[in-house]
mmCIF file of C-alpha atoms in Angstrom:
data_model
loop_
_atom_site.group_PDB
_atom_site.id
_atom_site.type_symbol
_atom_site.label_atom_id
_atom_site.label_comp_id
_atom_site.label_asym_id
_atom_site.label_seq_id
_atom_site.Cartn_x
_atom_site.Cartn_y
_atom_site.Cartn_z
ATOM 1 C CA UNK A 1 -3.274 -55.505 -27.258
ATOM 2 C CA UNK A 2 -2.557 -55.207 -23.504
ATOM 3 C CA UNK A 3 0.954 -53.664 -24.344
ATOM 4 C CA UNK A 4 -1.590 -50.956 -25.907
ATOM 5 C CA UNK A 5 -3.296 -50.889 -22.806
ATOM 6 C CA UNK A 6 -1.013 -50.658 -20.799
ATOM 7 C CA UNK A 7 0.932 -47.484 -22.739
ATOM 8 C CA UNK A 8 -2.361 -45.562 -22.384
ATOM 9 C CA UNK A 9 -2.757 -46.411 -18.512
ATOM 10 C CA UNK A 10 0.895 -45.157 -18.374
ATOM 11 C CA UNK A 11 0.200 -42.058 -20.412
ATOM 12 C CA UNK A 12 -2.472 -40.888 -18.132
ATOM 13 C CA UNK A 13 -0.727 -41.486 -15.124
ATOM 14 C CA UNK A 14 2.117 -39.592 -16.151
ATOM 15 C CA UNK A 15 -0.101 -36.566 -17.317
ATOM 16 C CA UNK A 16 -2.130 -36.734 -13.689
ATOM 17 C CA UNK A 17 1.567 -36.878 -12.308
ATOM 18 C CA UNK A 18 2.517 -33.815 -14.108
ATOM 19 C CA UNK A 19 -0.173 -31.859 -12.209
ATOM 20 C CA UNK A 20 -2.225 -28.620 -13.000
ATOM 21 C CA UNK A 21 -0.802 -25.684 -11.226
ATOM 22 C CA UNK A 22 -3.658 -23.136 -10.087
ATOM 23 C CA UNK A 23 -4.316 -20.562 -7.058
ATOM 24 C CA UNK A 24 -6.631 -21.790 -5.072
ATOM 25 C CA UNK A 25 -6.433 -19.318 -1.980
ATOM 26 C CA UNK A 26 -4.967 -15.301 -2.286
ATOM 27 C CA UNK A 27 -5.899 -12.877 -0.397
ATOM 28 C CA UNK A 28 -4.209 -9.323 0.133
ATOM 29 C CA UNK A 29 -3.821 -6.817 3.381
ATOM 30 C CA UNK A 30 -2.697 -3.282 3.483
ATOM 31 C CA UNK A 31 -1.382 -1.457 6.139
ATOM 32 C CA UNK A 32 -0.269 2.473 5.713
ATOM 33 C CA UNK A 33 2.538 1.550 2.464
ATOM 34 C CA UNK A 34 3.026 -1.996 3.200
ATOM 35 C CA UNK A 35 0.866 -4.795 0.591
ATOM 36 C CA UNK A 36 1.318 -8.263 1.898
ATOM 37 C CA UNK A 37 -0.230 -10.962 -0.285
ATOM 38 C CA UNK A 38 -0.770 -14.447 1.349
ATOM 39 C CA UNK A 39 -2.179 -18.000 -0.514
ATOM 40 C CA UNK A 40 -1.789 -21.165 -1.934
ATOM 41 C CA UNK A 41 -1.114 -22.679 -5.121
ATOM 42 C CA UNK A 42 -2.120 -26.380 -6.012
ATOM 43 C CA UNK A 43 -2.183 -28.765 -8.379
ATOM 44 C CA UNK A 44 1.920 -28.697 -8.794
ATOM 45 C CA UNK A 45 2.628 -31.990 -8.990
ATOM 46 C CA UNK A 46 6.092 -33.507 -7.681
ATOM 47 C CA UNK A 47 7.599 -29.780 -7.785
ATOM 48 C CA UNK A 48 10.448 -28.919 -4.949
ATOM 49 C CA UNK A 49 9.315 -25.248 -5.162
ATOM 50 C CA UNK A 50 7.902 -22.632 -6.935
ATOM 51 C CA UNK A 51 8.795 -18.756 -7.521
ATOM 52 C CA UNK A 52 6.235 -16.579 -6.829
ATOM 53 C CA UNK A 53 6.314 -12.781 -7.755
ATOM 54 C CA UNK A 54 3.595 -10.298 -6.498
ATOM 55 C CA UNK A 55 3.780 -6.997 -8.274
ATOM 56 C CA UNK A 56 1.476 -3.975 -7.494
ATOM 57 C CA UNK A 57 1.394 -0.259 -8.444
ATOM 58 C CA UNK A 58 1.129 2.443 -5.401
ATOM 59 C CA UNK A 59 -0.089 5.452 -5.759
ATOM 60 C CA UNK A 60 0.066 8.758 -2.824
ATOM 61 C CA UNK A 61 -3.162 9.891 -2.815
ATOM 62 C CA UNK A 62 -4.439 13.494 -1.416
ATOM 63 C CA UNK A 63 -7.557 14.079 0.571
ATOM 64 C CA UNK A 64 -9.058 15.156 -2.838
ATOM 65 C CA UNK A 65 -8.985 11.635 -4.280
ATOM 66 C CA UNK A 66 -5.771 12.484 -6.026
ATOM 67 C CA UNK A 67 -2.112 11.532 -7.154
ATOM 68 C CA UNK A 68 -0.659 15.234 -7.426
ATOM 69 C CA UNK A 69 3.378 14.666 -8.745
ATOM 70 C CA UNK A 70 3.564 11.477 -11.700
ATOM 71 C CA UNK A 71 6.304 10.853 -9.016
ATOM 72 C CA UNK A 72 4.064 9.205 -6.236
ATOM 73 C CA UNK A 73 3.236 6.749 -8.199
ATOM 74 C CA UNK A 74 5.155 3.728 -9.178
ATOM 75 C CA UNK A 75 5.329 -0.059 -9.573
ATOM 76 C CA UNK A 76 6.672 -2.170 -6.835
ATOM 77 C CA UNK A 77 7.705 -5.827 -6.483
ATOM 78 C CA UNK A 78 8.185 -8.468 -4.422
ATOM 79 C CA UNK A 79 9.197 -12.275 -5.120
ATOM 80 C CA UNK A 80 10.261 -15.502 -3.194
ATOM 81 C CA UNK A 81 10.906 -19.602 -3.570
ATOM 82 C CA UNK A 82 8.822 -21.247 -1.464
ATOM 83 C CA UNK A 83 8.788 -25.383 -1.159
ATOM 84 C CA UNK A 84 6.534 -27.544 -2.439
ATOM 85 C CA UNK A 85 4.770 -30.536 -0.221
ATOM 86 C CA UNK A 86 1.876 -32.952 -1.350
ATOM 87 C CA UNK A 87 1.779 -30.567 -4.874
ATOM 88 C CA UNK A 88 0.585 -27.635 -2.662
ATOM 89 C CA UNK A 89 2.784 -24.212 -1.580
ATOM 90 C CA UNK A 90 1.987 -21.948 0.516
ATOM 91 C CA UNK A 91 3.121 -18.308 0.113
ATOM 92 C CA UNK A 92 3.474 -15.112 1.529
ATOM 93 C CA UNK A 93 4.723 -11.718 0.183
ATOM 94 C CA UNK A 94 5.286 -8.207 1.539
ATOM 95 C CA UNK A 95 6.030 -5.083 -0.256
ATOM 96 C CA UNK A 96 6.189 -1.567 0.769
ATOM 97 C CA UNK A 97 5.809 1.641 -1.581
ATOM 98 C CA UNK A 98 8.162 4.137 -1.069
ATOM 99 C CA UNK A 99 8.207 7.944 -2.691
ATOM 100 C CA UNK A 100 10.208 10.994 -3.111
ATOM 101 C CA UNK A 101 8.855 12.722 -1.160
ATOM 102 C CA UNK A 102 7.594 10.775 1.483
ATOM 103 C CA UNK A 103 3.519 10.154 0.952
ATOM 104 C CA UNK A 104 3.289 11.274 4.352
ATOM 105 C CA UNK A 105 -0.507 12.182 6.171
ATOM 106 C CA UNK A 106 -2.866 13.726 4.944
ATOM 107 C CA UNK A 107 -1.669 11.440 1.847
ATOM 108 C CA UNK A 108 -2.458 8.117 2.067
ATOM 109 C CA UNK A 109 -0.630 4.849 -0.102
ATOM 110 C CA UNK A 110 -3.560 3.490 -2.790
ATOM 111 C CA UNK A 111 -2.565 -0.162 -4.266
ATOM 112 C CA UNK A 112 -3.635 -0.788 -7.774
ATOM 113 C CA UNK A 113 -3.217 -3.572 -10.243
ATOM 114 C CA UNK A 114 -2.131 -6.145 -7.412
ATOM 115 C CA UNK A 115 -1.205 -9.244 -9.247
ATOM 116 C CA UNK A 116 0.735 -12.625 -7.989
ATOM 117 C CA UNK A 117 2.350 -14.999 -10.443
ATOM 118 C CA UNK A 118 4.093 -18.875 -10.714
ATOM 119 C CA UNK A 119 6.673 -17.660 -13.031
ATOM 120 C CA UNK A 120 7.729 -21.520 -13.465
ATOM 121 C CA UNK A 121 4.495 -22.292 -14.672
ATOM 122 C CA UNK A 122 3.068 -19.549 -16.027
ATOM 123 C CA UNK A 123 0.246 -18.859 -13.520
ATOM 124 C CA UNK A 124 -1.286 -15.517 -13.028
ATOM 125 C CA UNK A 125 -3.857 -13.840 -10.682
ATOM 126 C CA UNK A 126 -5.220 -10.511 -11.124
ATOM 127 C CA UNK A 127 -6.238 -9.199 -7.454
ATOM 128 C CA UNK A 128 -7.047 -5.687 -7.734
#
């Protein structure tokens, strides 16, 4: 009987050890055609690090509201390791859109579908 006991104490330690990997902190800024997405992820447990991969589409948009050429528009990605201490990581990830031709005034760079992922773990935030 306490051999029983004592597995299931040991079974729930191990699972509480294992951690549950979650954002708890993102937040985005964009200046002219540079995204740079900054937070935290906890819950990882006794990880060293985690890969994080931010991934956006940008879009050159006229003074109409408008993408004129399928060109100026385009996905865009950005990814990093960054370490792991007291299962929490902080991160931070910058990305700049680039088109042919330039998106250049009075065309302004539009992010879209901003989303940040823990590819280890299979995390995901949708941003935008």
């Amino acid at each position: 009987m306490a051999f029983a006991v004592f597995a299931l104490m040991f079974a729930g330690t191990s699972t509480a050890w294992a951690g549950s990997p979650h954002f708890v902190k993102v937040s985005y800024t964009v200046t002219d055609n540079t995204l740079t997405v900054q937070g935290k992820e906890a819950g990882l447990g006794n990880e060293t690090q985690v890969h994080i991969v931010v991934s956006a589409t940008a879009e050159c948009i006229n003074p109409g509201g408008h993408h004129p050429k399928a060109a100026n528009k385009a996905s865009f990605t950005a990814e990093g390791d960054f370490p792991v201490q007291n299962g929490r990581a902080d991160f931070s990830l910058t990305l700049t859109a680039t088109f042919q031709p330039d998106c250049s005034p009075p065309m302004t760079v539009k992010f879209t579908s901003i989303t940040v992922e823990d590819v280890d773990h299979n995390v995901f935030k949708r941003l935008l």
